[in-house]
Amino acid sequence: EQQYMQRVGTTLRGKWRLDAFIGLGGMAAVYASTHRNGQRAAIKILHQEFARDPKVTERFLMEGYVANRVGHPGCVSVLDDDTSENGEPFLVMELLEGETLRDYWKRIGRRVPPPDVLRIAAQILDCLEACHQQGVIHRDLKPANIFLTKASQVKLLDFGVAQLRYAMTSEGQGAPTAVGTPAYMSPEQAMG
């Protein structure tokens, strides 16, 4: 994590100042950022070791197109994509304030009140319905990828492993592979 903290205060492409380190995932690091025009956003930068792999880079950039394709307020808007001076692809995303469902659950003593469960579940299902209508399957739905904003809005994070339904049936996809987080996978997803 220390190497990612060192980027705080630097500027990407002469326009996005990285203000604070927000978090680290398996494929990318996320920073709160400010554009030179004052606009605030989250910047998600693909880890350098993956940036050399065209397939991983394509999947990373696909996250922005997939989330925007759904066009639902429960999907995080992706405003732009670019490549850093070091050749790392990055996404410019809506900056969220709040916490993940996982962090919320831990903070309140690992027991979510039933009215909150119903409110959160209804928003998740509404967003998933919009995703499915657009042929998008998230494939990594888990508490760490569900964000609760300070305004009590639910946002689905990490469409990086989402699949477009029409792409799943196209020829030449190779052998089926399981993608997602094992503890949260459906049986059919685990079987590829």
Coordinates of N, CA and C in Angstrom, one line a residue:
E1 N 0.8 -1.2 0.0 CA 0.0 0.0 0.0 C 0.9 1.3 0.0
Q2 N 2.0 1.2 0.6 CA 2.9 2.3 0.7 C 3.3 2.9 -0.7
Q3 N 3.5 2.0 -1.7 CA 3.9 2.5 -3.0 C 2.7 3.3 -3.6
Y4 N 1.5 2.9 -3.3 CA 0.3 3.7 -3.8 C 0.1 5.0 -3.1
M5 N 0.4 5.0 -1.9 CA 0.4 6.3 -1.1 C 1.3 7.3 -1.7
Q6 N 2.4 6.9 -2.2 CA 3.4 7.8 -2.7 C 2.9 8.6 -3.9
R7 N 1.9 8.1 -4.6 CA 1.4 8.9 -5.7 C 0.5 10.1 -5.3
V8 N 0.1 10.1 -4.1 CA -0.8 11.2 -3.6 C 0.0 12.5 -3.7
G9 N -0.6 13.5 -4.3 CA 0.0 14.8 -4.6 C 0.6 14.9 -6.0
T10 N 0.7 13.8 -6.7 CA 1.1 13.9 -8.1 C 0.0 14.2 -9.0
T11 N 0.3 14.5 -10.3 CA -0.7 14.9 -11.3 C -0.7 14.0 -12.5
L12 N -1.8 13.5 -12.9 CA -1.9 12.7 -14.1 C -2.2 13.5 -15.3
R13 N -1.5 13.3 -16.4 CA -1.7 14.0 -17.6 C -1.8 15.5 -17.5
G14 N -1.2 16.0 -16.5 CA -1.2 17.5 -16.3 C -2.5 18.1 -15.9
K15 N -3.5 17.2 -15.5 CA -4.8 17.8 -15.2 C -5.4 17.2 -14.0
W16 N -5.2 16.0 -13.6 CA -5.8 15.3 -12.4 C -4.8 15.2 -11.3
R17 N -5.0 16.0 -10.2 CA -4.2 15.9 -9.0 C -4.7 14.8 -8.1
L18 N -3.9 13.8 -7.7 CA -4.3 12.8 -6.9 C -4.3 13.3 -5.4
D19 N -5.4 13.5 -4.8 CA -5.5 14.1 -3.5 C -5.4 13.2 -2.3
A20 N -6.0 12.0 -2.5 CA -6.0 11.0 -1.4 C -6.1 9.6 -1.9
F21 N -5.5 8.7 -1.2 CA -5.6 7.3 -1.6 C -6.9 6.7 -1.0
I22 N -7.8 6.2 -1.8 CA -9.0 5.7 -1.2 C -9.0 4.2 -1.0
G23 N -8.4 3.4 -1.9 CA -8.4 2.0 -1.7 C -7.7 1.2 -2.8
L24 N -7.5 -0.1 -2.5 CA -6.7 -0.9 -3.3 C -7.5 -2.2 -3.6
G25 N -7.6 -2.6 -4.9 CA -8.2 -3.8 -5.3 C -7.2 -4.7 -6.0
G26 N -7.6 -5.9 -6.4 CA -6.8 -6.8 -7.0 C -6.2 -6.3 -8.3
M27 N -6.9 -5.4 -9.0 CA -6.4 -4.9 -10.3 C -6.1 -3.5 -10.3
A28 N -6.5 -2.7 -9.4 CA -6.4 -1.2 -9.5 C -6.3 -0.6 -8.1
A29 N -5.8 0.7 -8.1 CA -5.8 1.5 -7.0 C -6.7 2.7 -7.3
V30 N -7.4 3.2 -6.2 CA -8.4 4.3 -6.4 C -8.0 5.5 -5.6
Y31 N -8.1 6.7 -6.2 CA -7.7 7.9 -5.6 C -8.8 9.0 -5.7
A32 N -9.0 9.8 -4.6 CA -9.8 11.0 -4.7 C -9.0 12.0 -5.5
S33 N -9.6 12.7 -6.4 CA -8.8 13.6 -7.3 C -9.5 14.9 -7.6
T34 N -8.7 15.9 -8.0 CA -9.3 17.1 -8.4 C -8.7 17.5 -9.8
H35 N -9.6 17.8 -10.7 CA -9.2 18.3 -12.0 C -8.7 19.7 -11.9
R36 N -7.9 20.2 -12.9 CA -7.4 21.5 -12.8 C -8.5 22.6 -12.9
N37 N -9.7 22.1 -13.4 CA -10.9 23.1 -13.4 C -11.7 23.0 -12.1
G38 N -11.2 22.2 -11.1 CA -11.9 22.2 -9.8 C -12.8 21.0 -9.7
Q39 N -13.1 20.3 -10.7 CA -14.1 19.1 -10.6 C -13.4 18.0 -9.8
R40 N -14.2 17.4 -8.9 CA -13.7 16.3 -8.1 C -14.2 15.0 -8.7
A41 N -13.3 14.0 -8.6 CA -13.7 12.7 -9.2 C -12.8 11.6 -8.5
A42 N -13.2 10.4 -8.7 CA -12.3 9.2 -8.3 C -11.5 8.8 -9.5
I43 N -10.3 8.5 -9.3 CA -9.4 8.0 -10.4 C -9.1 6.5 -10.0
K44 N -9.4 5.6 -10.9 CA -9.1 4.2 -10.7 C -7.9 3.9 -11.7
I45 N -6.8 3.5 -11.2 CA -5.6 3.3 -12.0 C -5.2 1.8 -12.0
L46 N -5.2 1.2 -13.2 CA -4.8 -0.2 -13.3 C -3.4 -0.4 -12.8
H47 N -3.2 -1.5 -12.1 CA -1.8 -1.8 -11.6 C -0.9 -2.0 -12.8
Q48 N 0.3 -1.4 -12.6 CA 1.3 -1.4 -13.7 C 1.6 -2.8 -14.3
E49 N 1.6 -3.8 -13.4 CA 2.0 -5.2 -13.9 C 0.9 -5.7 -14.8
F50 N -0.3 -5.2 -14.7 CA -1.4 -5.6 -15.6 C -1.5 -4.8 -16.9
A51 N -0.9 -3.6 -16.8 CA -1.0 -2.6 -18.0 C -0.4 -3.1 -19.2
R52 N 0.5 -4.1 -19.1 CA 1.2 -4.6 -20.3 C 0.4 -5.7 -21.0
D53 N -0.7 -6.1 -20.4 CA -1.5 -7.2 -20.9 C -2.7 -6.6 -21.6
P54 N -2.8 -6.7 -22.9 CA -3.9 -6.0 -23.7 C -5.3 -6.5 -23.3
K55 N -5.4 -7.8 -22.9 CA -6.7 -8.4 -22.6 C -7.2 -7.8 -21.2
V56 N -6.2 -7.7 -20.3 CA -6.6 -7.2 -19.0 C -6.9 -5.7 -19.1
T57 N -6.2 -5.0 -19.9 CA -6.4 -3.6 -20.1 C -7.8 -3.4 -20.7
E58 N -8.1 -4.2 -21.7 CA -9.4 -4.1 -22.4 C -10.6 -4.4 -21.4
R59 N -10.4 -5.4 -20.5 CA -11.4 -5.7 -19.5 C -11.6 -4.6 -18.5
F60 N -10.4 -4.0 -18.2 CA -10.5 -2.8 -17.2 C -11.2 -1.7 -17.8
L61 N -10.9 -1.3 -19.0 CA -11.6 -0.2 -19.7 C -13.1 -0.5 -20.0
M62 N -13.4 -1.8 -20.1 CA -14.8 -2.2 -20.4 C -15.7 -1.8 -19.2
E63 N -15.1 -1.7 -18.0 CA -15.9 -1.4 -16.8 C -16.6 -0.1 -17.0
G64 N -16.0 0.9 -17.6 CA -16.6 2.2 -17.8 C -17.7 2.1 -18.8
Y65 N -17.5 1.4 -19.9 CA -18.5 1.3 -20.9 C -19.7 0.5 -20.4
V66 N -19.5 -0.6 -19.6 CA -20.6 -1.4 -19.1 C -21.4 -0.6 -18.2
A67 N -20.8 0.0 -17.2 CA -21.6 0.8 -16.2 C -22.4 1.9 -16.8
N68 N -21.8 2.6 -17.8 CA -22.5 3.7 -18.4 C -23.6 3.2 -19.3
R69 N -23.4 2.0 -19.9 CA -24.4 1.4 -20.8 C -25.7 1.2 -20.0
V70 N -25.6 0.8 -18.7 CA -26.8 0.5 -17.9 C -27.5 1.8 -17.6
G71 N -26.8 2.9 -17.4 CA -27.4 4.2 -17.2 C -28.4 4.3 -16.0
H72 N -28.1 3.6 -14.9 CA -28.9 3.6 -13.7 C -28.2 4.3 -12.6
P73 N -28.9 5.1 -11.8 CA -28.2 5.8 -10.7 C -27.5 4.9 -9.7
G74 N -27.8 3.6 -9.7 CA -27.1 2.7 -8.8 C -25.7 2.2 -9.4
C75 N -25.4 2.6 -10.6 CA -24.1 2.3 -11.2 C -23.3 3.6 -11.1
V76 N -22.0 3.4 -10.8 CA -21.1 4.5 -10.7 C -20.8 5.0 -12.1
S77 N -21.0 6.3 -12.3 CA -20.7 6.9 -13.7 C -19.2 7.0 -13.9
V78 N -18.9 6.6 -15.1 CA -17.5 6.7 -15.6 C -17.4 7.8 -16.6
L79 N -16.7 8.9 -16.2 CA -16.7 10.1 -17.0 C -15.7 10.2 -18.1
D80 N -14.6 9.4 -18.0 CA -13.5 9.4 -19.0 C -12.6 8.3 -18.7
D81 N -11.7 8.0 -19.7 CA -10.6 7.1 -19.5 C -9.4 7.6 -20.3
D82 N -8.2 7.3 -19.8 CA -7.0 7.8 -20.4 C -5.9 6.8 -19.9
T83 N -4.7 7.2 -20.3 CA -3.5 6.4 -19.9 C -2.5 7.3 -19.2
S84 N -1.9 6.9 -18.1 CA -1.0 7.7 -17.3 C 0.3 7.8 -18.1
E85 N 1.2 8.7 -17.7 CA 2.5 8.9 -18.3 C 3.3 7.6 -18.3
N86 N 3.0 6.7 -17.3 CA 3.7 5.4 -17.1 C 3.1 4.3 -17.9
G87 N 2.0 4.7 -18.7 CA 1.4 3.6 -19.5 C 0.3 2.9 -18.8
E88 N -0.2 3.4 -17.7 CA -1.2 2.7 -16.9 C -2.6 3.3 -17.3
P89 N -3.5 2.4 -17.8 CA -4.8 2.9 -18.1 C -5.5 3.4 -16.8
F90 N -6.3 4.4 -16.9 CA -7.1 4.8 -15.7 C -8.5 5.3 -16.1
L91 N -9.4 5.2 -15.2 CA -10.8 5.6 -15.4 C -11.1 6.8 -14.5
V92 N -11.8 7.8 -15.0 CA -12.2 8.9 -14.2 C -13.7 8.6 -13.8
M93 N -14.0 8.5 -12.5 CA -15.3 8.1 -12.1 C -15.9 9.1 -11.1
E94 N -17.2 8.9 -11.0 CA -18.0 9.7 -10.0 C -17.3 9.4 -8.6
L95 N -17.1 10.4 -7.8 CA -16.5 10.3 -6.5 C -17.6 10.1 -5.5
L96 N -17.6 9.0 -4.7 CA -18.6 8.7 -3.8 C -18.2 9.0 -2.4
E97 N -19.1 9.4 -1.5 CA -18.9 9.6 -0.1 C -19.8 8.7 0.7
G98 N -19.2 7.9 1.5 CA -19.9 6.9 2.3 C -19.0 5.7 2.7
E99 N -19.6 4.5 2.6 CA -18.8 3.3 2.9 C -19.4 2.1 2.2
T100 N -18.6 1.1 2.1 CA -19.2 -0.2 1.5 C -20.1 -0.8 2.5
L101 N -21.0 -1.7 2.0 CA -21.9 -2.5 2.8 C -21.1 -3.3 3.8
R102 N -20.0 -3.8 3.4 CA -19.1 -4.6 4.3 C -18.7 -3.8 5.5
D103 N -18.2 -2.6 5.2 CA -17.7 -1.7 6.3 C -18.9 -1.2 7.2
Y104 N -20.0 -1.0 6.6 CA -21.2 -0.6 7.4 C -21.6 -1.7 8.3
W105 N -21.7 -2.9 7.8 CA -22.0 -4.1 8.6 C -21.1 -4.3 9.8
K106 N -19.8 -4.1 9.5 CA -18.8 -4.2 10.6 C -19.0 -3.1 11.6
R107 N -19.2 -1.9 11.1 CA -19.3 -0.7 12.0 C -20.5 -0.8 13.0
I108 N -21.6 -1.4 12.5 CA -22.8 -1.4 13.3 C -22.9 -2.7 14.1
G109 N -21.9 -3.5 14.2 CA -21.9 -4.7 15.1 C -22.4 -5.9 14.4
R110 N -22.3 -5.9 13.0 CA -22.6 -7.1 12.2 C -24.0 -7.6 12.3
R111 N -24.9 -6.7 12.6 CA -26.4 -6.9 12.6 C -27.1 -5.7 11.9
V112 N -27.5 -5.9 10.7 CA -28.2 -4.8 10.0 C -29.7 -4.9 10.3
P113 N -30.3 -3.8 10.8 CA -31.7 -3.8 11.1 C -32.5 -4.2 9.9
P114 N -33.6 -5.0 10.1 CA -34.4 -5.4 8.9 C -34.9 -4.3 8.0
P115 N -35.3 -3.1 8.5 CA -35.7 -2.1 7.5 C -34.6 -1.6 6.6
D116 N -33.4 -1.6 7.2 CA -32.2 -1.2 6.4 C -31.9 -2.3 5.3
V117 N -32.0 -3.6 5.7 CA -31.8 -4.7 4.8 C -32.7 -4.6 3.6
L118 N -34.0 -4.4 3.9 CA -35.0 -4.3 2.9 C -34.8 -3.1 1.9
R119 N -34.4 -1.9 2.5 CA -34.1 -0.7 1.7 C -32.9 -1.0 0.8
I120 N -31.9 -1.5 1.4 CA -30.7 -1.8 0.6 C -30.9 -2.8 -0.5
A121 N -31.6 -3.9 -0.1 CA -31.8 -5.0 -1.1 C -32.7 -4.5 -2.2
A122 N -33.7 -3.7 -1.9 CA -34.6 -3.1 -3.0 C -33.8 -2.3 -4.0
Q123 N -32.9 -1.5 -3.5 CA -32.0 -0.7 -4.4 C -31.1 -1.5 -5.2
I124 N -30.5 -2.6 -4.6 CA -29.6 -3.5 -5.3 C -30.4 -4.2 -6.4
L125 N -31.6 -4.7 -6.1 CA -32.4 -5.4 -7.1 C -32.8 -4.5 -8.2
D126 N -33.2 -3.3 -7.9 CA -33.6 -2.3 -8.9 C -32.4 -2.1 -9.9
C127 N -31.2 -1.9 -9.4 CA -30.1 -1.7 -10.2 C -29.8 -3.0 -11.1
L128 N -29.8 -4.1 -10.4 CA -29.6 -5.4 -11.2 C -30.6 -5.6 -12.3
E129 N -31.9 -5.2 -12.0 CA -32.9 -5.3 -13.0 C -32.5 -4.5 -14.3
A130 N -32.1 -3.3 -14.0 CA -31.6 -2.4 -15.1 C -30.4 -3.0 -15.8
C131 N -29.5 -3.6 -15.1 CA -28.3 -4.2 -15.7 C -28.8 -5.3 -16.6
H132 N -29.7 -6.2 -16.1 CA -30.1 -7.4 -16.9 C -30.9 -7.0 -18.1
Q133 N -31.6 -5.9 -18.0 CA -32.4 -5.4 -19.2 C -31.4 -4.9 -20.3
Q134 N -30.2 -4.5 -19.9 CA -29.2 -4.1 -20.9 C -28.2 -5.2 -21.2
G135 N -28.5 -6.5 -20.7 CA -27.7 -7.6 -21.0 C -26.4 -7.7 -20.2
V136 N -26.4 -7.0 -19.1 CA -25.2 -6.9 -18.3 C -25.3 -7.8 -17.0
I137 N -24.4 -8.7 -16.8 CA -24.4 -9.5 -15.6 C -23.1 -9.1 -14.8
H138 N -23.3 -8.7 -13.6 CA -22.3 -8.1 -12.8 C -21.2 -9.1 -12.5
R139 N -21.5 -10.3 -12.0 CA -20.6 -11.4 -11.7 C -19.7 -11.3 -10.5
D140 N -19.7 -10.2 -9.8 CA -18.9 -10.1 -8.5 C -19.7 -9.3 -7.5
L141 N -20.9 -9.7 -7.3 CA -21.7 -8.9 -6.3 C -21.4 -9.5 -4.9
K142 N -21.0 -8.6 -4.0 CA -20.6 -8.9 -2.7 C -20.6 -7.7 -1.8
P143 N -20.7 -7.8 -0.5 CA -20.8 -6.6 0.3 C -19.7 -5.5 0.1
A144 N -18.5 -6.0 -0.3 CA -17.4 -5.0 -0.6 C -17.6 -4.2 -1.9
N145 N -18.5 -4.7 -2.7 CA -18.8 -4.1 -4.0 C -20.1 -3.4 -4.0
I146 N -20.7 -3.2 -2.8 CA -22.0 -2.5 -2.7 C -21.6 -1.3 -1.8
F147 N -21.9 -0.1 -2.3 CA -21.5 1.1 -1.6 C -22.8 1.9 -1.1
L148 N -22.7 2.3 0.1 CA -23.8 3.1 0.7 C -23.4 4.6 0.8
T149 N -24.0 5.5 0.0 CA -23.6 6.9 0.1 C -24.1 7.5 1.3
K150 N -23.6 8.7 1.6 CA -24.1 9.4 2.8 C -25.5 9.9 2.6
A151 N -26.0 9.9 1.3 CA -27.4 10.2 1.0 C -28.3 9.0 1.0
S152 N -27.7 7.9 1.5 CA -28.5 6.6 1.6 C -28.8 6.0 0.3
Q153 N -28.0 6.3 -0.8 CA -28.2 5.7 -2.1 C -27.2 4.5 -2.2
V154 N -27.7 3.4 -2.8 CA -26.9 2.2 -3.0 C -26.2 2.3 -4.4
K155 N -24.9 2.1 -4.4 CA -24.2 2.1 -5.7 C -23.5 0.7 -5.9
L156 N -23.6 0.1 -7.0 CA -22.8 -1.1 -7.3 C -21.4 -0.7 -7.8
L157 N -20.4 -1.3 -7.3 CA -19.0 -1.0 -7.7 C -18.5 -2.2 -8.5
D158 N -17.4 -1.9 -9.1 CA -16.6 -2.9 -9.8 C -17.3 -3.8 -10.8
F159 N -17.5 -3.1 -12.0 CA -18.1 -3.8 -13.1 C -16.9 -4.4 -14.0
G160 N -15.7 -4.5 -13.4 CA -14.6 -5.0 -14.1 C -14.7 -6.4 -14.6
V161 N -15.5 -7.2 -13.9 CA -15.6 -8.6 -14.3 C -17.0 -8.8 -14.9
A162 N -17.8 -7.8 -15.1 CA -19.1 -7.9 -15.6 C -19.0 -8.5 -17.0
Q163 N -20.1 -9.1 -17.4 CA -20.1 -9.7 -18.8 C -21.4 -9.2 -19.5
L164 N -21.2 -8.9 -20.8 CA -22.3 -8.6 -21.6 C -22.9 -9.9 -22.1
R165 N -24.2 -10.1 -21.9 CA -24.8 -11.4 -22.2 C -24.6 -11.8 -23.6
Y166 N -24.6 -10.9 -24.6 CA -24.4 -11.3 -26.0 C -23.0 -11.8 -26.2
A167 N -22.0 -11.3 -25.4 CA -20.6 -11.7 -25.6 C -20.4 -13.1 -25.1
M168 N -21.2 -13.5 -24.1 CA -21.0 -14.8 -23.5 C -21.4 -15.9 -24.5
T169 N -22.2 -15.7 -25.5 CA -22.6 -16.7 -26.4 C -21.9 -16.7 -27.7
S170 N -21.0 -15.7 -27.9 CA -20.3 -15.6 -29.1 C -19.3 -16.7 -29.3
E171 N -19.0 -17.1 -30.5 CA -18.1 -18.2 -30.7 C -16.6 -17.7 -30.4
G172 N -15.8 -18.7 -30.2 CA -14.4 -18.4 -30.0 C -14.0 -17.9 -28.6
Q173 N -14.9 -18.1 -27.6 CA -14.6 -17.6 -26.3 C -13.7 -18.5 -25.5
G174 N -13.5 -19.7 -26.0 CA -12.6 -20.6 -25.3 C -13.3 -21.4 -24.2
A175 N -12.6 -22.1 -23.4 CA -13.2 -22.9 -22.3 C -13.9 -22.0 -21.3
P176 N -15.0 -22.4 -20.7 CA -15.6 -21.6 -19.6 C -14.7 -21.4 -18.5
T177 N -14.7 -20.2 -17.9 CA -13.9 -20.0 -16.7 C -14.7 -19.3 -15.6
A178 N -14.4 -19.6 -14.4 CA -15.2 -19.0 -13.3 C -14.5 -17.7 -12.9
V179 N -15.3 -16.7 -12.9 CA -14.8 -15.3 -12.6 C -15.7 -14.8 -11.4
G180 N -15.1 -14.2 -10.4 CA -15.8 -13.6 -9.3 C -15.1 -13.9 -8.0
T181 N -15.8 -13.8 -6.9 CA -15.3 -14.1 -5.6 C -16.0 -15.4 -5.1
P182 N -15.2 -16.5 -4.9 CA -15.8 -17.8 -4.6 C -16.8 -17.8 -3.5
A183 N -16.6 -17.1 -2.4 CA -17.6 -17.2 -1.3 C -19.0 -16.6 -1.7
Y184 N -19.0 -15.8 -2.8 CA -20.3 -15.2 -3.2 C -20.8 -15.7 -4.5
M185 N -20.2 -16.7 -5.1 CA -20.6 -17.2 -6.4 C -21.9 -18.0 -6.3
S186 N -22.7 -17.9 -7.4 CA -23.8 -18.9 -7.6 C -23.1 -20.2 -8.1
P187 N -23.8 -21.3 -7.9 CA -23.2 -22.6 -8.4 C -23.0 -22.6 -9.9
E188 N -23.9 -22.0 -10.7 CA -23.6 -22.0 -12.2 C -22.5 -21.1 -12.5
Q189 N -22.2 -20.0 -11.8 CA -21.1 -19.2 -12.0 C -19.8 -19.9 -11.7
A190 N -19.8 -20.6 -10.6 CA -18.6 -21.3 -10.1 C -18.2 -22.4 -11.2
M191 N -19.2 -23.0 -11.9 CA -18.9 -24.0 -12.9 C -18.5 -23.4 -14.2
G192 N -18.4 -22.1 -14.3 CA -18.0 -21.4 -15.5 C -19.1 -21.3 -16.5

